Amino acid sequence: MKVVNKGINKLDSMSLVTGKPVYTDDIAPKNCLTVKILRSPHAYAKILNIKTETAIKVSGIECILTYKDVPQTRFTNAGQSYPEPSPYDRLILDEYVRYVGDPVAIVAGIDEKSVQKALKMIKVEYEVLKPILDMEEAIDNNTVIHTEDDYTVNFDIGNDVKRNICCSGGFESGNVDEEFEKCDVIVDEVYHTKANNQAMMETFRTYTHFDYNGRLNVISSTQIPFHVRRIVATALDIPKSQVRVIKPRIGGGFGAKQTAVSEVFPAIVTMKTGKPAKIIFDRYETFSAGTSRHEMKMKVKIGADKEGNIKAISMYTLSNTGAYGEHGPTTVGLSGHKTMPLYNKANAFKFNFDVVYTNTMAAGAFRGYGATQGIFALESAINELAAKLDMDPIVLKQKNLLEEGEVLTAYHDEHLQSCTLNNCINRGKELIKWDEKYPYRRISDSKVRSVGMAIAMQGSGIAGIDIASVQIKLNDDGFYTLLIGATDMGTGCDTILAQMAAECLECDMDKIVVNGVDTDQSPYDTGSYASSTTYVTGMAVVKACEKLKEQMLEEASKIMKVEKDTLEFDGKIIYNKDNSITIDRLAQELVVGDGNCLMASGSHSSPYSPPPFMAGFVEIELDIETGNIDIIDYIGVVDCGTPINPKLAKIQVEGGIAQGIGMAMYEDITYNTSGKMKNNSFMQYKIPSRLDVGNIIVEFETSYEPTGPFGAKSIGELVINTPSPTIANAVFNATGVNIRNLPITSEKILMEMMKK
Amino acid sequence: MQIKCYINGRLFNEDIEPDMLLIDFLRNLGFTSVKRGCDTANCGLCTVVVNEKAVLSCSVLAASINEKHITTLEGLEDEAKIIGELIANEGADQCGFCSPGFLMNVITMKKELENPTDEEIKHYLSGNLCRCTGYMGQLRAIKKYLELGKDGE
Ligand code: FES
Ligand code: FES
C-alpha cells in the first residue's frame, strides 16, 4: 500500500493550527441577531404564566418566544437513523420544565447587551413540582416526568413512560442460573459510573439565515448534518426540503454534537423574524444544558471454577437518561453487548436493563457510548474474580479470552474475523514490565507503586443501520473531487477517506479534493458517530473509486478503440501493450464535444460491526497516607485492524486515554438537593491538564478485518474505555481495596483503606 | 470611550464600551484566531501577548490596553507555520480549536525559558487545555520546536 497505512498530515492541519477563521463563529455574518435562552431555575415545574411585555420593549430586542409560540410537534434532539430510536419527548419550548436549565424563553436582539437586559425582565410564575434526582427512585415514583399525551416512540423499546421508564429489555443465552450453581467462585457486585461532560473546547453554536431561495440555512458545529436537517424541519414543522445544513470545521464533539443541542433556537428566530440569527452557548450552558454521559449502575455477577474457567456472566444495567430520552435506548445495550463478548468462552450470558427518566440534564452520546461504563463494571469484576481465585488477572483473562474465528454469543452472534487482543495483552505486559512490577512495590514509607490492567472492545459502526454514501468525480485536469457526508470533527476523517481514495486510484494525495459537508451537495451519511466513519464510509469510498476506475477504462477503450479488458490502469496512464492515454488527457477529452463527465457513487452499510480491541496498562504511584494517585505510565496497545493513518490513529489513542483518565479520577457531574448542577465550569469540573496524564505510550497490533476497507476497523471510541478499570485495578493492587464507584478519588481510597 | 492601541504592529483607534473585554474587542476587529473556551479563565484558548507578556484576553478589559502593543496569532504567521508544521507532523492537531492560544504561549515560553525540561514545559503550558490530543504529541512537537533555534535556524 502506497498511501494507506502511512502517517500523512491532516489536510486541514495548517489552517487549523495557524488560527484561520474556519469555525462557525468565525464565519458568521456580523448582522446576525444574538440569541439567548432564559432557562429554568427549577428541576421540575409547570409554567403558569410568563410576562414578556416589558422585556420586549427593551431597545434592540427583535423577538421573545415562549412555549405558546412554538410548533406543537414533539421530536428528539438525538441524531440517529430512521426509525429514530429515541422517544419524541421534546418541544422547542415546553409548558413543563424538567431540569434546571430547561429552556423557558428564547430572546433575540441586536446585541448581547440588549438581550441580557431583556432576559432579566421576563417574569415567570412557576408551579414547582417535586423532582426525581436519584435514578434509583425513578421507577414507579409518584412524580411522573413525562405526562404529555403526545409523547411517542417509533417502535417497541420497552417504554413505560408512566413509570418513568424510557426503555427496558434484555437478552439471555444459555442458562446462567444453572451455570452459577456449578461455579466454585462467584463475584457479585454493583459498579457505579457517573455522568461526565464531553467538554469539547468549542461550545455549542449555530447560525441561521434565509438564502436567496427563501430556504433556511443552518450553519452549525455538528457531527450530524443530515440528522440536523430532519430535526430542525420536524421541530419547526416545515418540509425538510426547506432546510440546508452546512458544517464548517468543528472544535471537537466527542458525541456532544451528535445531539442537536443548539440548532433549533436560532432557526426558529430566523423563521419568525426573517433575519439571520446566531447562538453561542457559553461554557456554563454547555455544561448544564447539553447532554452528558449516561450515569449507570451495573450489577455484575460472574462465576468460574477453581481453575479460573469462566462459566457464566450476568449483568443488569440501570441507566439515567435525565429529563429527555436522547440516546437513552441505544447507549444502554453497549454496556452488556460490547463487554461480555470479551469472555466469549463462558457457557451462558444474561443481560437486562432499564433506562429511566430523572429531573437532571438529559444524557446523550459521549465517546464510548455505554461500552465505557460497561467495561468499567465488567473488567473490575473480572479483576476481582482474579483476586478471589488468587490468580494474576492477565492469566485469568488470557485463559477466557475470545478468539478469532469464534461466534460471539453475546454480540448478536457475530463471527469474529479479526482479533489480535491476545498479542495486545502480551505486548502491553512487556512494555509496562508487568512481571517485575505486579502487584506493587513499596518505594518509601508512604509511597507505593503498583500496576493495573484492563481490556476493552467497541464496534465499528451500527450493523445494518449506519449507511454512508460518497461520490467521486474526475475533473478536467485529472484530479478528483471526493464528496462525503461524513463529518470531520477534528478526527481527520477527510484525510483518511482521501487516503483511501488515493490508494484506490493510485494517485498522490494532492490529486484528491475533499469537501466539507453541505446537505444540499454532499451524499447522505448518517454522520460521524458510533465509530463508523473509517469502517463504513471508508468502504463506500472503495466502492465508488472502483466504479470510477471502471468508467475511466470504459471511456479510454472508446477513445483508444481497443477492448476494455486489454487495458491497465496505473493512476497516471491507462495503457495496453501498444498504446496509452494519460489520465489528464482522458479527463480533458471527456469534457468536450460528445465527452462524458465521469462521476461515480458508492453506498455502504455493513451487516457486521467488527470490534476493535485494546489492552490498557497503568503504573501509578499511590500515597497511602493521603490516597493521592499519580499516573506514571499509561500503555495502550490497540487492534484497530489496519491503521489507515497510524499517526492520526496514535493521537486518537493518546487523546482517548487522557479523557479516560479524567473520567476515572475526577470527572463527575453532581447536583445539589434542588437539582442544580454543582460543577458547570472548568473551575469546578476539572478535565485533565498536561500535568495529569503521565506518560502515554501507544502501540498497534495490526490485524486484518476482511469486511473493512484495507482491513480497517474503528478506533475513535474504543480508546476511552480502559483507564477506569485499569486504574481501579492498580489501586487494588496497591492497597487491597476495590473502588466500585467512579471517580476514583483519594477520599474514597482512604475511606476504604480505613474500613479494612 | 476612545482607545488607541497597536495590534500586530498596526495602529487602531477605536470607540469602545468601558466594560468590553479584550477578547471581544479583538474578535470584533476580525482577529478571530482568538478563541473563547470558558467563562472562568481556565482554558487558555484566548491567550494573546500584550507588551511581550502572555495574557488571557477573556480576563482583561479592552480599556486597559490603551497605548499598548498586542500580538495575536495573525501577527505571527511565520512562527505559527513553523510550529504548526511540527504539530501536524506529529499528528497532534485534531480539532485545532485550542491551537492559537496554545501557540501564543509556546512562542512566549521559548523566549522566557532556556532549555526547559519536560516538567518545566508542562508546568508552563498547564493552563492551555486540550480535550482532543492527550498532550503527548504536542509535547513531542514543542521539543522539536525548542531545538530549532539551537542550530541557528
Ligand atoms: S476563554 Fe478560557 S481562559 Fe480565556
Ligand atoms: S486539538 Fe481539539 S482541543 Fe486541542
Short mmCIF file of N, CA and C and ligand atoms in Angstrom, two decimals, chain B residues 23 35-38 41-46 56 58, ligand 1:
data_model
loop_
_atom_site.label_atom_id
_atom_site.label_comp_id
_atom_site.label_asym_id
_atom_site.label_seq_id
_atom_site.Cartn_x
_atom_site.Cartn_y
_atom_site.Cartn_z
N ILE B 23 -10.97 40.09 24.58
CA ILE B 23 -11.27 39.02 23.62
C ILE B 23 -12.33 39.48 22.61
N LYS B 35 -9.73 32.58 20.52
CA LYS B 35 -10.91 31.76 20.77
C LYS B 35 -11.32 31.83 22.23
N ARG B 36 -12.62 31.62 22.45
CA ARG B 36 -13.10 31.56 23.82
C ARG B 36 -13.52 30.12 24.12
N GLY B 37 -13.02 29.60 25.24
CA GLY B 37 -13.38 28.23 25.60
C GLY B 37 -14.06 28.12 26.95
N CYS B 38 -14.08 29.23 27.70
CA CYS B 38 -14.67 29.14 29.04
C CYS B 38 -15.09 30.52 29.51
N ALA B 41 -11.73 31.76 33.04
CA ALA B 41 -10.26 31.91 32.92
C ALA B 41 -9.51 30.62 33.20
N ASN B 42 -10.04 29.50 32.69
CA ASN B 42 -9.40 28.22 32.95
C ASN B 42 -8.82 27.50 31.74
N CYS B 43 -9.09 27.97 30.51
CA CYS B 43 -8.77 27.11 29.37
C CYS B 43 -7.56 27.55 28.56
N GLY B 44 -7.24 28.81 28.58
CA GLY B 44 -6.06 29.28 27.84
C GLY B 44 -6.27 29.52 26.36
N LEU B 45 -7.47 29.27 25.85
CA LEU B 45 -7.71 29.41 24.41
C LEU B 45 -7.58 30.84 23.92
N CYS B 46 -7.78 31.78 24.83
CA CYS B 46 -7.87 33.18 24.44
C CYS B 46 -6.55 33.92 24.59
N LEU B 56 -4.53 36.31 29.32
CA LEU B 56 -5.81 35.74 28.93
C LEU B 56 -6.72 36.90 28.52
N CYS B 58 -9.67 37.00 27.86
CA CYS B 58 -11.03 36.96 28.41
C CYS B 58 -11.06 37.60 29.79
S1 FES C 1 -11.52 31.87 27.38
FE1 FES C 1 -10.89 30.34 28.74
S2 FES C 1 -9.16 31.24 29.66
FE2 FES C 1 -9.90 32.81 28.41
#
